[in-house]
Tab-separated table of C-alpha atoms in Angstrom:
chain	number	residue	atom	x	y	z
S	1	MET	CA	28.954	-53.742	-36.022
S	2	GLU	CA	30.172	-50.219	-35.492
S	3	VAL	CA	27.211	-48.867	-37.480
S	4	PHE	CA	24.828	-50.814	-35.235
S	5	ASN	CA	26.374	-49.280	-32.073
S	6	ILE	CA	26.213	-45.781	-33.540
S	7	THR	CA	22.573	-46.279	-34.445
S	8	ASN	CA	21.682	-47.506	-30.967
S	9	THR	CA	23.484	-44.581	-29.395
S	10	SER	CA	21.704	-42.092	-31.617
S	11	GLN	CA	18.363	-43.710	-30.848
S	12	ASP	CA	19.032	-43.534	-27.116
S	13	ASP	CA	19.956	-39.862	-27.395
S	14	PHE	CA	16.880	-39.232	-29.458
S	15	PHE	CA	14.574	-40.897	-26.902
S	16	ASP	CA	16.286	-39.002	-24.072
S	17	TYR	CA	15.676	-35.777	-25.953
S	18	ILE	CA	12.018	-36.687	-26.510
S	19	ASN	CA	11.564	-37.468	-22.803
S	20	ALA	CA	13.222	-34.214	-21.805
S	21	VAL	CA	10.954	-32.235	-24.137
S	22	TYR	CA	7.906	-34.085	-22.806
S	23	ASP	CA	8.885	-33.378	-19.196
S	24	TYR	CA	9.481	-29.716	-20.032
S	25	LYS	CA	6.060	-29.428	-21.668
S	26	GLN	CA	4.406	-31.142	-18.737
S	27	ASN	CA	6.081	-28.795	-16.240
S	28	ARG	CA	5.227	-25.834	-18.409
S	29	THR	CA	1.602	-26.962	-18.580
S	30	VAL	CA	1.474	-27.241	-14.783
S	31	ASP	CA	3.055	-23.783	-14.442
S	32	ASN	CA	0.566	-22.315	-16.905
S	33	ASP	CA	-2.355	-23.916	-15.061
S	34	GLU	CA	-1.099	-22.520	-11.760
S	35	LYS	CA	-0.601	-19.121	-13.362
S	36	ARG	CA	-4.152	-19.116	-14.741
S	37	LYS	CA	-5.500	-20.103	-11.335
S	38	LEU	CA	-3.576	-17.286	-9.614
S	39	GLN	CA	-4.707	-14.802	-12.243
S	40	SER	CA	-8.337	-15.800	-11.719
S	41	TYR	CA	-7.937	-15.281	-7.961
S	42	MET	CA	-6.401	-11.855	-8.575
S	43	PHE	CA	-9.235	-10.935	-10.936
S	44	VAL	CA	-11.857	-11.793	-8.307
S	45	LEU	CA	-9.854	-9.881	-5.668
S	46	GLN	CA	-9.663	-6.787	-7.874
S	47	CYS	CA	-13.408	-6.925	-8.584
S	48	ILE	CA	-14.162	-7.039	-4.853
S	49	ILE	CA	-11.721	-4.217	-4.074
S	50	VAL	CA	-13.089	-1.935	-6.806
S	51	SER	CA	-16.758	-2.606	-6.011
S	52	ILE	CA	-16.248	-1.868	-2.304
S	53	GLY	CA	-13.431	0.659	-2.302
S	54	LEU	CA	-14.450	2.997	-5.134
S	55	PRO	CA	-17.785	4.214	-3.674
S	56	LEU	CA	-16.350	4.357	-0.155
S	57	THR	CA	-13.385	6.429	-1.354
S	58	LEU	CA	-15.664	8.919	-3.111
S	59	MET	CA	-17.778	9.229	0.043
S	60	ALA	CA	-14.665	9.696	2.211
S	61	ILE	CA	-13.310	12.452	-0.086
S	62	TYR	CA	-16.633	14.295	0.118
S	63	ALA	CA	-16.754	13.963	3.912
S	64	LEU	CA	-13.124	15.074	4.366
S	65	HIS	CA	-13.683	18.073	2.096
S	66	SER	CA	-16.314	19.330	4.522
S	67	MET	CA	-13.797	19.035	7.384
S	68	VAL	CA	-11.214	21.357	5.797
S	69	ARG	CA	-11.046	24.671	7.639
S	70	SER	CA	-8.459	27.421	8.101
S	71	ASN	CA	-7.352	25.862	11.399
S	72	HIS	CA	-7.699	22.239	10.320
S	73	VAL	CA	-5.694	21.453	7.165
S	74	ALA	CA	-4.747	17.828	7.911
S	75	PRO	CA	-7.583	16.360	5.772
S	76	ILE	CA	-6.072	17.935	2.620
S	77	TYR	CA	-3.221	15.414	2.555
S	78	VAL	CA	-5.623	12.540	3.181
S	79	ILE	CA	-7.878	13.802	0.366
S	80	ASN	CA	-4.917	13.806	-2.021
S	81	LEU	CA	-3.965	10.305	-0.863
S	82	LEU	CA	-7.493	9.110	-1.623
S	83	MET	CA	-7.330	10.842	-5.025
S	84	SER	CA	-4.225	8.796	-5.821
S	85	ASP	CA	-6.255	5.749	-4.798
S	86	LEU	CA	-8.909	6.766	-7.348
S	87	ILE	CA	-6.215	6.651	-10.045
S	88	HIS	CA	-5.286	3.204	-8.774
S	89	PHE	CA	-8.921	2.069	-8.984
S	90	CYS	CA	-9.122	3.314	-12.581
S	91	CYS	CA	-5.955	1.382	-13.457
S	92	MET	CA	-7.444	-1.777	-11.984
S	93	ILE	CA	-10.658	-1.310	-13.989
S	94	VAL	CA	-8.685	-0.796	-17.207
S	95	ARG	CA	-6.512	-3.826	-16.423
S	96	MET	CA	-9.590	-6.022	-15.975
S	97	THR	CA	-11.346	-4.824	-19.129
S	98	THR	CA	-8.573	-4.531	-21.726
S	99	LYS	CA	-4.922	-5.349	-22.326
S	100	LYS	CA	-4.249	-2.512	-24.770
S	101	ARG	CA	-1.643	0.178	-24.136
S	102	PRO	CA	0.065	-1.374	-21.064
S	103	ASP	CA	2.615	1.470	-21.086
S	104	ILE	CA	-0.078	4.080	-20.359
S	105	ARG	CA	-1.567	1.896	-17.626
S	106	ARG	CA	1.835	1.386	-16.019
S	107	PHE	CA	2.458	5.140	-16.135
S	108	PHE	CA	-0.698	5.845	-14.117
S	109	GLN	CA	-0.002	2.939	-11.751
S	110	LEU	CA	3.432	4.349	-10.915
S	111	LEU	CA	2.014	7.862	-10.642
S	112	SER	CA	-0.491	6.564	-8.103
S	113	LEU	CA	2.233	4.704	-6.196
S	114	PHE	CA	4.595	7.687	-5.963
S	115	ALA	CA	1.798	10.073	-5.025
S	116	SER	CA	0.552	7.677	-2.330
S	117	VAL	CA	4.015	7.349	-0.792
S	118	GLY	CA	4.542	11.118	-0.955
S	119	PHE	CA	1.265	11.954	0.753
S	120	MET	CA	1.845	9.336	3.449
S	121	VAL	CA	5.086	11.148	4.256
S	122	CYS	CA	3.199	14.469	4.282
S	123	ILE	CA	0.573	13.069	6.677
S	124	ALA	CA	3.277	11.753	9.010
S	125	LEU	CA	5.192	15.061	8.867
S	126	GLU	CA	2.073	17.097	9.616
S	127	ARG	CA	1.176	14.928	12.610
S	128	TYR	CA	4.778	15.081	13.861
S	129	LEU	CA	4.745	18.896	13.762
S	130	VAL	CA	1.548	18.990	15.830
S	131	ILE	CA	3.348	17.256	18.716
S	132	ALA	CA	6.990	18.329	18.343
S	133	PHE	CA	6.481	21.998	17.330
S	134	PRO	CA	2.917	22.937	18.350
S	135	LEU	CA	3.431	26.735	18.454
S	136	TRP	CA	5.176	26.852	15.083
S	137	TYR	CA	2.507	24.603	13.605
S	138	ARG	CA	-0.335	26.683	15.019
S	139	PHE	CA	0.845	29.970	13.481
S	140	ARG	CA	2.367	28.686	10.231
S	141	ARG	CA	-0.185	26.149	9.051
S	142	THR	CA	-2.378	27.572	6.302
S	143	ILE	CA	-4.438	26.113	3.516
S	144	LYS	CA	-2.206	27.811	0.920
S	145	ILE	CA	0.959	26.113	2.216
S	146	THR	CA	-0.772	22.736	2.415
S	147	VAL	CA	-2.120	23.045	-1.132
S	148	ALA	CA	1.325	24.144	-2.380
S	149	VAL	CA	2.957	21.080	-0.782
S	150	SER	CA	0.289	18.823	-2.321
S	151	VAL	CA	0.903	20.312	-5.776
S	152	ALA	CA	4.660	19.807	-5.295
S	153	VAL	CA	4.098	16.117	-4.495
S	154	TRP	CA	2.010	15.644	-7.662
S	155	VAL	CA	4.580	17.486	-9.791
S	156	LEU	CA	7.443	15.416	-8.357
S	157	SER	CA	5.516	12.201	-8.994
S	158	LEU	CA	4.860	13.276	-12.578
S	159	ALA	CA	8.530	14.150	-13.062
S	160	PHE	CA	9.556	10.615	-12.084
S	161	THR	CA	6.962	8.856	-14.232
S	162	LEU	CA	6.986	11.038	-17.392
S	163	PRO	CA	10.064	9.270	-18.870
S	164	LEU	CA	7.852	6.226	-19.436
S	165	ILE	CA	5.677	8.289	-21.784
S	166	PHE	CA	8.710	9.340	-23.838
S	167	GLY	CA	9.726	5.773	-24.620
S	168	ILE	CA	12.159	4.956	-21.811
S	169	LYS	CA	11.682	1.328	-20.795
S	170	PHE	CA	10.414	0.420	-17.353
S	171	LYS	CA	13.377	-1.922	-16.746
S	172	VAL	CA	15.747	1.028	-17.014
S	173	MET	CA	13.766	3.075	-14.480
S	174	LYS	CA	13.046	0.324	-11.948
S	175	ILE	CA	16.003	1.032	-9.643
S	176	PRO	CA	15.474	4.852	-9.554
S	177	PHE	CA	11.796	4.214	-8.834
S	178	GLY	CA	12.663	1.867	-5.980
S	179	ILE	CA	15.246	4.214	-4.448
S	180	PHE	CA	12.865	7.168	-4.571
S	181	SER	CA	10.084	5.152	-2.914
S	182	LEU	CA	12.418	3.632	-0.310
S	183	ILE	CA	13.416	7.077	1.039
S	184	ALA	CA	10.011	7.256	2.729
S	185	LEU	CA	10.835	4.442	5.177
S	186	PRO	CA	13.468	6.281	7.304
S	187	LEU	CA	11.313	9.420	7.216
S	188	LEU	CA	8.249	7.596	8.543
S	189	LEU	CA	10.321	5.937	11.274
S	190	PHE	CA	11.858	9.289	12.258
S	191	PHE	CA	8.458	11.004	12.492
S	192	LEU	CA	7.001	8.185	14.600
S	193	CYS	CA	9.969	8.024	16.997
S	194	GLY	CA	10.144	11.833	17.244
S	195	THR	CA	6.437	12.042	18.013
S	196	ILE	CA	6.668	9.424	20.759
S	197	ARG	CA	9.641	11.258	22.326
S	198	ALA	CA	7.824	14.598	22.309
S	199	LEU	CA	4.558	13.261	23.753
S	200	SER	CA	5.478	13.859	27.408
S	201	ALA	CA	6.365	17.552	26.879
S	202	SER	CA	3.442	18.309	24.569
S	203	ARG	CA	0.335	20.138	25.802
S	204	VAL	CA	-1.917	18.521	23.234
S	205	PRO	CA	-4.959	16.774	24.794
S	206	THR	CA	-4.593	13.096	25.556
S	207	ASP	CA	-7.257	12.034	23.054
S	208	GLU	CA	-5.506	13.996	20.309
S	209	LYS	CA	-2.143	12.419	21.221
S	210	ARG	CA	-3.654	8.953	20.994
S	211	ARG	CA	-5.191	9.765	17.625
S	212	ILE	CA	-1.935	11.198	16.241
S	213	VAL	CA	0.123	8.186	17.297
S	214	GLY	CA	-2.528	5.897	15.819
S	215	ILE	CA	-2.321	7.705	12.461
S	216	LEU	CA	1.495	7.486	12.400
S	217	VAL	CA	1.490	3.776	13.256
S	218	LEU	CA	-1.180	3.105	10.619
S	219	VAL	CA	0.768	4.987	7.928
S	220	LEU	CA	3.942	3.054	8.759
S	221	LEU	CA	2.083	-0.268	8.651
S	222	ILE	CA	0.457	0.573	5.300
S	223	TYR	CA	3.823	1.444	3.802
S	224	THR	CA	5.675	-1.546	5.266
S	225	LEU	CA	3.109	-4.249	4.534
S	226	LEU	CA	1.492	-3.030	1.310
S	227	PHE	CA	4.099	-0.926	-0.502
S	228	LEU	CA	7.480	-2.261	0.592
S	229	PRO	CA	7.229	-5.671	-1.195
S	230	THR	CA	6.591	-3.888	-4.509
S	231	ILE	CA	9.469	-1.471	-3.888
S	232	ILE	CA	11.851	-4.335	-3.094
S	233	GLN	CA	10.745	-5.979	-6.330
S	234	TYR	CA	11.792	-2.832	-8.212
S	235	LEU	CA	15.245	-2.808	-6.594
S	236	GLU	CA	16.093	-6.423	-7.388
S	237	LYS	CA	18.205	-7.131	-10.456
S	238	VAL	CA	17.007	-10.734	-10.500
S	239	ASN	CA	13.308	-11.129	-9.785
S	240	THR	CA	12.961	-13.599	-6.910
S	241	PHE	CA	9.234	-12.885	-6.574
S	242	VAL	CA	7.769	-15.828	-8.455
S	243	GLY	CA	4.576	-17.825	-8.138
S	244	TRP	CA	2.560	-17.116	-5.027
S	245	THR	CA	5.040	-14.545	-3.631
S	246	LYS	CA	4.750	-12.412	-6.746
S	247	TYR	CA	0.962	-12.455	-6.662
S	248	LEU	CA	0.905	-11.812	-2.904
S	249	SER	CA	2.895	-8.608	-3.378
S	250	PHE	CA	0.558	-7.783	-6.278
S	251	GLY	CA	-2.492	-8.387	-4.057
S	252	PHE	CA	-1.090	-6.375	-1.142
S	253	ARG	CA	-0.575	-3.384	-3.419
S	254	ARG	CA	-4.180	-3.690	-4.617
S	255	LEU	CA	-5.435	-3.701	-1.008
S	256	SER	CA	-3.816	-0.361	-0.160
S	257	PRO	CA	-6.799	1.813	-1.275
S	258	LEU	CA	-9.085	-0.054	1.116
S	259	VAL	CA	-6.664	0.283	4.036
S	260	ASP	CA	-6.169	3.998	3.305
S	261	LEU	CA	-9.812	4.505	4.211
S	262	LEU	CA	-8.855	3.813	7.840
S	263	LEU	CA	-7.097	7.190	7.849
S	264	TYR	CA	-10.497	8.777	7.324
S	265	VAL	CA	-11.719	6.963	10.439
S	266	PHE	CA	-8.817	8.396	12.462
S	267	MET	CA	-9.560	11.886	11.125
S	268	ARG	CA	-13.101	11.709	12.475
S	269	LYS	CA	-12.801	12.563	16.162
S	270	ARG	CA	-16.221	11.298	17.154
S	271	THR	CA	-15.807	8.003	15.339
S	272	ILE	CA	-12.451	7.114	16.850
S	273	ASP	CA	-13.549	8.338	20.277
S	274	LYS	CA	-16.578	6.043	20.113
S	275	LEU	CA	-14.321	3.119	19.175
S	276	LEU	CA	-11.954	3.862	22.048
S	277	ALA	CA	-14.882	4.285	24.427
S	278	ALA	CA	-16.313	0.954	23.286
S	279	VAL	CA	-12.953	-0.732	23.923
S	280	CYS	CA	-12.743	0.843	27.383
S	281	CYS	CA	-16.315	-0.215	28.181
S	282	CYS	CA	-15.533	-3.798	27.147
S	283	ARG	CA	-12.497	-3.802	29.438
S	284	MET	CA	-14.497	-2.342	32.318
S	285	ASN	CA	-17.277	-4.893	31.824
S	286	SER	CA	-14.777	-7.749	31.790
S	287	LYS	CA	-13.169	-6.450	34.992
S	288	ASP	CA	-16.552	-6.009	36.675
S	289	SER	CA	-17.651	-9.511	35.685
S	290	SER	CA	-14.407	-10.976	37.014
S	291	ARG	CA	-14.891	-9.103	40.286
S	292	ILE	CA	-18.477	-10.347	40.592
S	293	ASP	CA	-17.360	-13.921	39.944
S	294	SER	CA	-14.631	-13.627	42.577
S	295	ASN	CA	-17.118	-12.209	45.110
S	296	ASP	CA	-19.536	-15.059	44.414
S	297	VAL	CA	-16.762	-17.584	44.973
S	298	CYS	CA	-15.787	-15.944	48.252
S	299	SER	CA	-19.390	-15.806	49.544
S	300	SER	CA	-20.000	-19.421	48.606
S	301	SER	CA	-16.850	-20.483	50.410
S	302	VAL	CA	-17.967	-18.603	53.569
């Protein structure tokens, strides 16, 4: 009788174990299917980004290179930012074509990320100096200083990413990477707030002020929306970015080269002036049409 009870108990435990394993496999199958679906979406997204962004970035670099003059050095930082985007495009192409040597690919991905953040800070600093210290900026800005700062940003980015080449694991370097990238946030906020404060006392033309503020706001939005989720992911000890949230942060980071092209639009005075003029014309037309409608109503009532 006791043997019969023991046998029944062992059979019940065995069937419970089988059901638990079956449920685990079913959940794992669903998770794998969802993962494959998300990966296919990301693959299509990367193909679209590379096919559109790569030729446009090359064209923007060529156009900005023609804008560089002794008294106009701002495009140099944007050119370097777009060059870091070219590295990012190459990493995406390699990721889509092969899975070999992921350590080398991660090295160039992080190099592109650090360089992009560094040059966004340089762009914001340069625009801040135009408004806050116009005399100092006018007499001290030279192509040599701008090129030296650009080289320093590349060297600093290499210094942070070279440990990955020498065998140090990425998990060990995640927190230093995140801290280094997060320093840019207070700097970008300071440059934007300082520029807005100095606008009233600045003698820079109104169109130039509007363009400078637009560039600073755009840089801050690019960093906050496209880079900050990845940086937060580096700083977390436990990865809470799972499923759709993880792939959204992945997709946002892949979109950054396309959004960086908007900085080229703000560097082109005629282009942005035409856009602003078009917006003003639309507002004037809407006001005129509303006035005409109100006059028609008044005449009909009389």
